[in-house]
Amino acid sequence: MFEPDVPRLHPDVPQLRRFRRARDTPPGSSLPLCNDTLSRHARYITVPRYSRSALRAGVVHLGVGSFHRSHQAVYLDDLAARGHREWGIVGVGFRDSQMLDALVPQDLLYTVVSRGADRDEARAVGVLTRYLMADTQREAVLSALCEREVAIVTLTVTAGAYREHQAAAKPGFPGRVFPTTAVEFLVEALDRRRRNGGRPFTVMSCDNMPANGAVARQAVVDVARTRDARLAAWIEEHVAFPSSMVDRITPQTVDLDIDFVERRFGVRDRWPVITEPFSQWVVENSFSDARPPLDEVGVQFVPDVAPYALMKTQLLNATHSAIGYLGSLAGLRRADELMADPVFQGYVAALMDREVAPLLDPVPGVDLGAYKRSLLGRLANPKLADDLARLCRGGSAKVPAHLLPSIAEARRRGRPHRMLTLAVAGWLRYLTGTDMRGRPFPLDDPRGEHLRSLARAGGDDPRVLLDEYSVFGSLGRDQDFASSVREALDELDAAGPRGAIRTCLAEYDAVPA
């Protein structure tokens, strides 16, 4: 009835066009996704067997996107399937209503397809109970945050959102701040709960950044202090901000994904999610109120998330950045395509084994060798076909968080870091805006234009960029590091990414592990 499996390929511009699949005449026997069609979809995909109308919203999520829908929402959907009906989700979007427009006609259902090397599995996730827009439904969002049953507020709003602290008083909340950002909504809702004598909710950042709980705490307390010192003190004393580590590779949805889900599973979903089979969620065991029993569905509650987060960011995220820039410079477009190249595969293995892994302390319950092998398989997954352009986004935040700490630590210990330095040189070369053949590519970074102007001004001298203290910190003033970056840039320009990698690999072949 449906077409056989096909690889996931990206079009030239990986953007979701506005619901091209919503049409009057469905192809073949496909059906739109909604409550009324779930029983018929159950022949081909996993569907919620619990009563969706019985769900109670114990969680509000700020910043609903593809990653949240492939990760936290799936875990909570699993909880609902086990009979825990008190952990439904109220989703909150910011600025762009495209997700709302896609999900409302589907009764807030959507499809998650995990694509592995040997099989695909699809499920309909039904744990969303409401979806609100922060810019047009502010009071409804605040009312949801203040509901007694809400014990957890999760966030996936990107690192920059925690720095949006400059809120001025505006009409609409007389004498108070008119919230527009995620942090402002948290502060206003916590203040209302405090004044009403209610218990605070737990604020759980699920953003991919070091010590995300501490970052969220600082942002919320900073905004609260500008309003009321007593509120800030109450938050510091009573509100838990557990750190978390989240991991599931989830590329941006494109039109071909929508077509694939319809052909392969017969589901007409306006915005499905394509992801990998692997998923991990590690949470600091610190809560203000009730804790969802997520350990029943695979979440790890631990005293300290830091070792898990460091392992993930310094191995997976650092590798993502490295292959994103070097692969793009070489004219490649997808991670699986890159990992099929023996030169790049050797680079990734050496980066992990020789340079990053020796810097990591043991992680409780983790076999580091097995973890590295799993990363190689995940990166090479041909079904996922992760777009290198996605990996290149936001380098001004990712490079300082994922690459530079390992270099600084390696220099402190006298450890080798040629592969890491080559990755930084790849980013600097990428900032000029063209690959090694002069073909342009977009620069998706909030600081991109400023950094591009520095990269072009510096030419083959990286010191102009390395002097950008907000990115490189004191490492950028290290003359030996600057010299090694310049050597790597010269190698890239003379031999291209593959040639520069071969030089590094040849050196490592002569050096004991």
Short mmCIF file of C-alpha atoms in Angstrom, two decimals, residues 13-473:
data_model
loop_
_atom_site.label_atom_id
_atom_site.label_comp_id
_atom_site.label_asym_id
_atom_site.label_seq_id
_atom_site.Cartn_x
_atom_site.Cartn_y
_atom_site.Cartn_z
CA VAL A 13 17.13 24.93 1.03
CA PRO A 14 16.26 22.90 4.14
CA GLN A 15 13.19 24.89 5.13
CA LEU A 16 9.69 23.66 5.90
CA ARG A 17 7.34 25.23 3.37
CA ARG A 18 4.04 26.16 4.87
CA PHE A 19 2.02 22.95 5.09
CA ARG A 20 2.25 21.91 1.46
CA ARG A 21 0.80 18.53 2.43
CA ALA A 22 -2.51 19.97 3.63
CA ARG A 23 -4.70 19.32 0.59
CA ASP A 24 -8.18 18.22 -0.27
CA THR A 25 -7.48 14.94 -2.06
CA PRO A 26 -5.18 12.55 -0.16
CA PRO A 27 -2.93 10.25 -2.21
CA GLY A 28 -3.63 6.53 -1.97
CA SER A 29 -4.99 5.44 1.39
CA SER A 30 -3.25 7.99 3.57
CA LEU A 31 -5.19 9.78 6.28
CA PRO A 32 -4.73 13.03 8.16
CA LEU A 33 -3.57 12.69 11.76
CA CYS A 34 -6.19 13.57 14.38
CA ASN A 35 -8.12 11.98 17.21
CA ASP A 36 -10.74 10.53 14.87
CA THR A 37 -8.18 8.67 12.74
CA LEU A 38 -5.97 7.22 15.49
CA SER A 39 -7.62 3.81 15.47
CA ARG A 40 -7.02 3.45 11.73
CA HIS A 41 -3.40 4.65 12.00
CA ALA A 42 -2.80 2.03 14.68
CA ARG A 43 -2.33 -0.55 11.89
CA TYR A 44 0.97 1.05 10.86
CA ILE A 45 2.23 3.17 13.76
CA THR A 46 2.12 3.17 17.55
CA VAL A 47 -0.68 5.39 18.83
CA PRO A 48 -1.71 6.57 22.32
CA ARG A 49 -3.79 3.90 24.06
CA TYR A 50 -4.51 6.12 27.05
CA SER A 51 -7.42 8.55 27.31
CA ARG A 52 -6.07 11.89 26.15
CA SER A 53 -9.04 13.69 27.69
CA ALA A 54 -8.02 12.31 31.10
CA LEU A 55 -4.56 13.91 30.96
CA ARG A 56 -3.79 16.62 33.52
CA ALA A 57 -1.11 19.14 32.70
CA GLY A 58 1.65 18.91 35.27
CA VAL A 59 4.26 20.33 32.89
CA VAL A 60 4.47 23.59 30.94
CA HIS A 61 7.10 23.65 28.22
CA LEU A 62 8.45 26.97 26.92
CA GLY A 63 9.78 26.91 23.36
CA VAL A 64 8.12 23.97 21.61
CA GLY A 65 10.27 22.87 18.68
CA SER A 66 11.31 19.67 16.97
CA PHE A 67 13.81 18.69 19.66
CA HIS A 68 11.32 19.00 22.51
CA ARG A 69 8.78 17.00 20.52
CA SER A 70 11.33 14.23 19.82
CA HIS A 71 12.73 14.14 23.34
CA GLN A 72 11.04 15.40 26.52
CA ALA A 73 7.51 15.01 25.13
CA VAL A 74 8.23 11.41 24.13
CA TYR A 75 9.35 10.52 27.65
CA LEU A 76 6.21 12.11 29.10
CA ASP A 77 4.09 10.32 26.50
CA ASP A 78 5.67 7.07 27.72
CA LEU A 79 4.68 8.01 31.27
CA ALA A 80 1.10 8.56 30.18
CA ALA A 81 1.12 5.15 28.50
CA ARG A 82 2.17 3.63 31.85
CA GLY A 83 -0.86 5.17 33.56
CA HIS A 84 0.65 8.42 34.88
CA ARG A 85 -1.97 10.86 33.61
CA GLU A 86 -0.85 13.87 35.70
CA TRP A 87 2.13 14.77 33.48
CA GLY A 88 0.52 16.13 30.35
CA ILE A 89 2.13 19.16 28.70
CA VAL A 90 0.94 22.67 27.98
CA GLY A 91 3.15 23.87 25.13
CA VAL A 92 4.08 27.53 24.75
CA GLY A 93 5.44 29.01 21.53
CA PHE A 94 7.23 32.32 21.08
CA ARG A 95 6.78 34.69 18.14
CA ASP A 96 6.26 32.15 15.32
CA SER A 97 2.79 30.56 15.21
CA GLN A 98 3.69 28.02 12.52
CA MET A 99 3.83 25.14 14.99
CA LEU A 100 0.47 26.13 16.45
CA ASP A 101 -1.06 26.29 12.96
CA ALA A 102 0.28 22.83 12.20
CA LEU A 103 -0.74 21.08 15.41
CA VAL A 104 -4.19 22.50 16.17
CA PRO A 105 -5.91 20.88 13.14
CA GLN A 106 -4.31 17.60 14.28
CA ASP A 107 -5.73 17.83 17.82
CA LEU A 108 -2.15 18.50 18.98
CA LEU A 109 -1.04 15.06 17.80
CA TYR A 110 2.14 14.62 15.79
CA THR A 111 4.32 11.81 14.48
CA VAL A 112 7.82 10.95 15.65
CA VAL A 113 9.78 8.66 13.33
CA SER A 114 13.02 7.19 14.64
CA ARG A 115 15.20 6.12 11.73
CA GLY A 116 17.84 3.52 12.43
CA ALA A 117 20.22 1.78 10.07
CA ASP A 118 18.00 -1.34 9.90
CA ARG A 119 14.47 -0.16 10.67
CA ASP A 120 12.11 2.78 11.06
CA GLU A 121 9.60 3.13 13.87
CA ALA A 122 6.77 5.67 13.94
CA ARG A 123 4.57 6.74 16.80
CA ALA A 124 1.91 9.36 17.36
CA VAL A 125 2.58 11.44 20.48
CA GLY A 126 -0.50 12.64 22.31
CA VAL A 127 0.77 14.16 25.54
CA LEU A 128 0.26 17.81 24.50
CA THR A 129 -2.96 19.06 26.10
CA ARG A 130 -2.88 22.73 25.01
CA TYR A 131 -0.72 24.99 22.88
CA LEU A 132 -0.49 28.71 23.62
CA MET A 133 1.34 31.62 22.00
CA ALA A 134 3.28 33.83 24.39
CA ASP A 135 2.94 37.02 22.35
CA THR A 136 -0.83 36.85 21.78
CA GLN A 137 -2.03 34.83 24.80
CA ARG A 138 0.12 36.21 27.60
CA GLU A 139 -2.51 35.98 30.31
CA ALA A 140 -3.43 32.44 29.28
CA VAL A 141 0.24 31.45 29.46
CA LEU A 142 0.60 32.98 32.92
CA SER A 143 -2.60 31.30 34.09
CA ALA A 144 -1.27 27.96 32.88
CA LEU A 145 2.03 28.53 34.70
CA CYS A 146 0.11 29.33 37.89
CA GLU A 147 -2.12 26.25 37.82
CA ARG A 148 -1.74 24.29 41.05
CA GLU A 149 -1.14 21.04 39.15
CA VAL A 150 1.88 22.46 37.27
CA ALA A 151 4.97 21.24 39.09
CA ILE A 152 7.57 21.44 36.31
CA VAL A 153 8.39 24.08 33.70
CA THR A 154 10.83 22.87 31.07
CA LEU A 155 12.60 25.05 28.53
CA THR A 156 14.25 24.65 25.14
CA VAL A 157 14.74 28.28 24.18
CA THR A 158 18.45 28.37 23.11
CA ALA A 159 21.28 29.93 25.10
CA GLY A 160 20.58 33.48 23.91
CA ALA A 161 17.13 33.54 25.50
CA TYR A 162 18.65 33.46 28.99
CA ARG A 163 20.39 36.74 28.25
CA GLU A 164 17.27 38.67 27.24
CA HIS A 165 17.00 40.51 30.55
CA GLN A 166 16.30 44.05 29.48
CA ALA A 167 12.54 44.16 30.02
CA ALA A 168 10.94 47.53 30.51
CA ALA A 169 7.55 48.11 32.11
CA LYS A 170 4.90 48.16 29.42
CA PRO A 171 1.14 48.67 29.33
CA GLY A 172 -0.94 45.63 30.09
CA PHE A 173 0.23 44.70 33.59
CA PRO A 174 -0.36 47.92 35.57
CA GLY A 175 2.67 48.72 37.65
CA ARG A 176 4.35 45.48 36.67
CA VAL A 177 6.55 44.10 33.91
CA PHE A 178 4.74 43.02 30.77
CA PRO A 179 6.44 39.67 30.03
CA THR A 180 7.71 38.89 26.54
CA THR A 181 10.64 36.51 27.04
CA ALA A 182 10.72 33.06 28.59
CA VAL A 183 12.63 34.35 31.64
CA GLU A 184 10.16 37.17 32.18
CA PHE A 185 7.23 34.75 32.06
CA LEU A 186 8.94 32.58 34.67
CA VAL A 187 9.52 35.55 36.96
CA GLU A 188 5.96 36.86 36.67
CA ALA A 189 4.46 33.41 37.23
CA LEU A 190 6.68 32.68 40.23
CA ASP A 191 5.79 36.07 41.71
CA ARG A 192 2.07 35.32 41.34
CA ARG A 193 2.48 31.93 42.97
CA ARG A 194 4.44 33.52 45.83
CA ARG A 195 1.85 36.22 46.42
CA ASN A 196 -0.96 33.65 46.32
CA GLY A 197 0.79 31.41 48.82
CA GLY A 198 1.31 28.61 46.32
CA ARG A 199 4.25 26.27 45.92
CA PRO A 200 6.80 27.18 43.25
CA PHE A 201 7.31 25.00 40.22
CA THR A 202 10.66 23.48 39.30
CA VAL A 203 12.44 25.23 36.41
CA MET A 204 14.24 22.67 34.26
CA SER A 205 16.39 23.92 31.39
CA CYS A 206 16.81 21.35 28.63
CA ASP A 207 19.03 23.59 26.53
CA ASN A 208 22.36 22.31 25.32
CA MET A 209 24.77 24.37 27.37
CA PRO A 210 27.02 23.73 30.37
CA ALA A 211 25.40 24.02 33.82
CA ASN A 212 22.07 24.90 32.21
CA GLY A 213 20.32 24.84 35.60
CA ALA A 214 22.69 27.40 37.06
CA VAL A 215 22.35 29.56 33.94
CA ALA A 216 18.55 29.47 34.22
CA ARG A 217 18.70 30.26 37.93
CA GLN A 218 20.96 33.26 37.38
CA ALA A 219 18.79 34.64 34.59
CA VAL A 220 15.56 34.32 36.59
CA VAL A 221 17.06 35.76 39.77
CA ASP A 222 18.62 38.67 37.86
CA VAL A 223 15.27 39.66 36.34
CA ALA A 224 13.45 39.15 39.65
CA ARG A 225 15.95 41.38 41.46
CA THR A 226 15.23 44.29 39.08
CA ARG A 227 11.59 44.09 40.23
CA ASP A 228 11.67 43.11 43.90
CA ALA A 229 14.59 42.04 46.09
CA ARG A 230 12.20 39.97 48.24
CA LEU A 231 11.02 38.06 45.18
CA ALA A 232 14.60 37.32 44.16
CA ALA A 233 15.39 36.07 47.66
CA TRP A 234 12.27 33.85 47.68
CA ILE A 235 13.25 32.33 44.33
CA GLU A 236 16.78 31.67 45.52
CA GLU A 237 15.47 29.94 48.65
CA HIS A 238 12.50 27.98 47.30
CA VAL A 239 12.85 27.33 43.55
CA ALA A 240 14.86 24.38 42.23
CA PHE A 241 16.71 24.73 38.93
CA PRO A 242 18.04 21.23 38.22
CA SER A 243 20.64 20.91 35.49
CA SER A 244 20.00 18.34 32.80
CA MET A 245 21.74 16.67 29.91
CA VAL A 246 19.65 15.92 26.84
CA ASP A 247 20.70 14.04 23.74
CA ARG A 248 18.87 12.98 20.61
CA ILE A 249 19.96 14.03 17.13
CA THR A 250 16.91 15.70 15.57
CA PRO A 251 17.39 17.41 12.20
CA GLN A 252 15.09 20.16 11.03
CA THR A 253 11.91 18.86 9.36
CA VAL A 254 11.81 19.40 5.59
CA ASP A 255 9.17 18.77 2.93
CA LEU A 256 10.70 15.44 1.97
CA ASP A 257 10.14 14.25 5.55
CA ILE A 258 6.45 15.10 5.31
CA ASP A 259 6.24 13.18 2.03
CA PHE A 260 8.15 10.23 3.50
CA VAL A 261 5.86 9.90 6.53
CA GLU A 262 2.82 9.94 4.27
CA ARG A 263 4.24 7.39 1.82
CA ARG A 264 5.82 5.08 4.35
CA PHE A 265 3.18 5.09 7.09
CA GLY A 266 0.07 6.57 5.49
CA VAL A 267 0.03 9.49 7.92
CA ARG A 268 -0.64 12.99 6.69
CA ASP A 269 1.11 15.04 9.35
CA ARG A 270 1.69 18.74 8.75
CA TRP A 271 4.86 18.75 10.86
CA PRO A 272 6.28 15.35 11.82
CA VAL A 273 9.61 14.88 13.58
CA ILE A 274 12.40 12.72 12.18
CA THR A 275 14.98 11.58 14.71
CA GLU A 276 17.34 8.76 15.65
CA PRO A 277 16.63 5.71 17.85
CA PHE A 278 19.10 6.86 20.53
CA SER A 279 17.78 9.11 23.30
CA GLN A 280 19.25 10.13 26.65
CA TRP A 281 18.08 12.39 29.46
CA VAL A 282 20.04 12.86 32.68
CA VAL A 283 18.54 15.13 35.36
CA GLU A 284 19.90 16.51 38.60
CA ASN A 285 17.74 15.15 41.41
CA SER A 286 16.59 18.52 42.78
CA PHE A 287 12.92 19.57 42.68
CA SER A 288 10.76 22.26 44.26
CA ASP A 289 7.61 20.16 44.18
CA ALA A 290 6.51 16.79 42.81
CA ARG A 291 8.94 14.88 40.63
CA PRO A 292 7.60 12.98 37.62
CA PRO A 293 8.61 9.28 37.77
CA LEU A 294 10.65 9.60 34.60
CA ASP A 295 13.09 7.00 35.85
CA GLU A 296 10.39 4.46 34.92
CA VAL A 297 10.90 5.36 31.25
CA GLY A 298 14.68 5.62 31.09
CA VAL A 299 15.58 9.02 32.56
CA GLN A 300 18.53 9.03 34.97
CA PHE A 301 18.20 11.08 38.16
CA VAL A 302 21.70 11.79 39.48
CA PRO A 303 23.29 13.99 42.17
CA ASP A 304 25.56 15.73 39.63
CA VAL A 305 24.86 16.07 35.92
CA ALA A 306 28.20 17.74 35.13
CA PRO A 307 30.21 14.61 34.19
CA TYR A 308 27.46 13.40 31.83
CA ALA A 309 27.04 16.81 30.24
CA LEU A 310 30.79 17.27 29.81
CA MET A 311 31.12 13.87 28.16
CA LYS A 312 28.33 14.64 25.74
CA THR A 313 29.32 18.20 24.88
CA GLN A 314 33.04 17.53 24.53
CA LEU A 315 32.58 14.36 22.46
CA LEU A 316 29.34 14.64 20.47
CA ASN A 317 28.86 18.40 20.27
CA ALA A 318 32.53 19.17 19.69
CA THR A 319 32.61 16.57 16.93
CA HIS A 320 29.45 18.04 15.42
CA SER A 321 31.09 21.46 15.25
CA ALA A 322 34.35 20.08 13.88
CA ILE A 323 32.79 18.04 11.07
CA GLY A 324 30.26 20.77 10.34
CA TYR A 325 32.92 23.34 9.48
CA LEU A 326 35.56 21.09 7.95
CA GLY A 327 33.01 19.07 6.01
CA SER A 328 31.29 22.18 4.67
CA LEU A 329 34.64 23.60 3.57
CA ALA A 330 35.26 20.33 1.70
CA GLY A 331 31.94 20.71 -0.12
CA LEU A 332 30.09 17.97 1.77
CA ARG A 333 26.51 18.39 2.92
CA ARG A 334 25.54 15.54 5.25
CA ALA A 335 27.07 13.84 8.26
CA ASP A 336 26.58 10.32 6.88
CA GLU A 337 28.26 11.36 3.63
CA LEU A 338 31.19 12.70 5.63
CA MET A 339 31.48 9.61 7.81
CA ALA A 340 31.61 7.41 4.68
CA ASP A 341 34.86 9.19 3.75
CA PRO A 342 37.79 7.27 5.35
CA VAL A 343 39.76 10.47 5.90
CA PHE A 344 36.99 12.19 7.85
CA GLN A 345 36.11 8.97 9.68
CA GLY A 346 39.73 8.73 10.80
CA TYR A 347 39.61 12.37 11.90
CA VAL A 348 36.52 11.81 14.05
CA ALA A 349 37.96 8.69 15.68
CA ALA A 350 41.30 10.40 16.41
CA LEU A 351 39.59 13.53 17.73
CA MET A 352 37.63 11.46 20.24
CA ASP A 353 40.25 8.82 21.14
CA ARG A 354 43.48 10.81 21.12
CA GLU A 355 42.43 14.29 22.18
CA VAL A 356 39.08 14.54 23.98
CA ALA A 357 38.51 11.27 25.83
CA PRO A 358 41.83 11.41 27.76
CA LEU A 359 40.71 14.73 29.24
CA LEU A 360 37.46 13.32 30.70
CA ASP A 361 37.05 11.95 34.20
CA PRO A 362 35.17 8.64 34.59
CA VAL A 363 31.40 9.02 34.30
CA PRO A 364 29.31 6.89 36.70
CA GLY A 365 27.76 3.94 34.91
CA VAL A 366 29.19 4.82 31.48
CA ASP A 367 31.57 2.69 29.42
CA LEU A 368 33.38 5.47 27.57
CA GLY A 369 34.64 3.15 24.83
CA ALA A 370 31.13 1.90 24.10
CA TYR A 371 29.83 5.47 24.19
CA LYS A 372 32.39 6.59 21.58
CA ARG A 373 31.53 3.63 19.34
CA SER A 374 27.85 4.51 19.59
CA LEU A 375 28.65 8.09 18.53
CA LEU A 376 30.42 6.88 15.41
CA GLY A 377 27.37 4.83 14.46
CA ARG A 378 24.98 7.67 15.17
CA LEU A 379 26.96 10.15 13.07
CA ALA A 380 27.11 7.67 10.18
CA ASN A 381 23.36 6.89 10.20
CA PRO A 382 22.39 7.11 6.49
CA LYS A 383 18.67 7.24 7.29
CA LEU A 384 19.01 10.40 9.35
CA ALA A 385 21.30 12.20 6.90
CA ASP A 386 21.97 15.03 9.33
CA ASP A 387 22.61 18.30 7.51
CA LEU A 388 26.05 19.84 8.10
CA ALA A 389 24.52 23.30 7.80
CA ARG A 390 22.54 22.54 10.97
CA LEU A 391 25.75 21.64 12.77
CA CYS A 392 27.35 24.93 11.71
CA ARG A 393 24.69 27.18 13.19
CA GLY A 394 25.52 29.42 16.12
CA GLY A 395 29.27 28.85 16.13
CA SER A 396 29.87 31.91 18.30
CA ALA A 397 28.14 30.03 21.14
CA LYS A 398 29.06 26.44 20.26
CA VAL A 399 32.80 26.82 19.65
CA PRO A 400 33.47 28.43 23.06
CA ALA A 401 31.29 25.84 24.81
CA HIS A 402 32.34 22.66 22.99
CA LEU A 403 35.80 23.05 21.45
CA LEU A 404 37.76 25.67 23.36
CA PRO A 405 37.46 24.11 26.85
CA SER A 406 39.13 20.91 25.63
CA ILE A 407 41.92 22.90 23.99
CA ALA A 408 42.50 24.92 27.14
CA GLU A 409 42.56 21.77 29.26
CA ALA A 410 44.85 19.97 26.80
CA ARG A 411 47.29 22.89 26.89
CA ARG A 412 47.18 22.92 30.68
CA ARG A 413 48.05 19.21 30.78
CA GLY A 414 50.52 19.27 27.92
CA ARG A 415 48.27 17.00 25.85
CA PRO A 416 48.05 17.03 22.01
CA HIS A 417 45.26 19.05 20.41
CA ARG A 418 46.03 19.20 16.69
CA MET A 419 42.58 17.92 15.68
CA LEU A 420 40.78 20.35 17.98
CA THR A 421 42.89 23.24 16.71
CA LEU A 422 42.14 22.24 13.12
CA ALA A 423 38.43 22.39 13.96
CA VAL A 424 38.83 25.95 15.29
CA ALA A 425 40.76 26.89 12.15
CA GLY A 426 37.93 25.36 10.13
CA TRP A 427 35.46 27.64 11.88
CA LEU A 428 37.60 30.72 11.25
CA ARG A 429 37.87 29.77 7.59
CA TYR A 430 34.13 29.06 7.45
CA LEU A 431 33.42 32.55 8.77
CA THR A 432 34.82 34.06 5.57
CA GLY A 433 31.66 32.75 3.86
CA THR A 434 32.88 30.38 1.13
CA ASP A 435 34.13 26.82 0.88
CA MET A 436 37.57 25.91 -0.49
CA ARG A 437 36.29 26.29 -4.07
CA GLY A 438 34.86 29.72 -3.43
CA ARG A 439 31.24 28.59 -3.29
CA PRO A 440 29.23 30.68 -0.81
CA PHE A 441 27.23 29.26 2.06
CA PRO A 442 24.94 31.00 4.56
CA LEU A 443 26.19 32.08 7.96
CA ASP A 444 23.49 31.38 10.56
CA ASP A 445 24.77 33.00 13.73
CA PRO A 446 23.48 35.99 15.73
CA ARG A 447 27.03 37.40 15.74
CA GLY A 448 27.82 36.19 12.25
CA GLU A 449 28.22 39.48 10.44
CA HIS A 450 30.53 40.92 13.08
CA LEU A 451 32.69 37.79 13.14
CA ARG A 452 32.72 37.56 9.36
CA SER A 453 34.04 41.12 9.12
CA LEU A 454 36.84 40.19 11.56
CA ALA A 455 37.64 37.00 9.64
CA ARG A 456 37.92 38.88 6.37
CA ALA A 457 39.91 41.69 7.93
CA GLY A 458 42.38 39.25 9.42
CA GLY A 459 42.93 37.29 6.22
CA ASP A 460 45.45 34.54 6.97
CA ASP A 461 46.26 36.05 10.39
CA PRO A 462 43.83 34.60 12.98
CA ARG A 463 44.80 37.04 15.72
CA VAL A 464 42.15 39.56 14.70
CA LEU A 465 39.49 36.98 15.52
CA LEU A 466 41.33 35.42 18.42
CA ASP A 467 41.41 38.85 20.12
CA GLU A 468 37.58 38.68 20.37
CA TYR A 469 37.59 38.08 24.12
CA SER A 470 33.86 37.32 24.35
CA VAL A 471 34.51 34.22 22.20
CA PHE A 472 38.05 33.09 22.94
CA GLY A 473 38.67 34.52 26.41
#
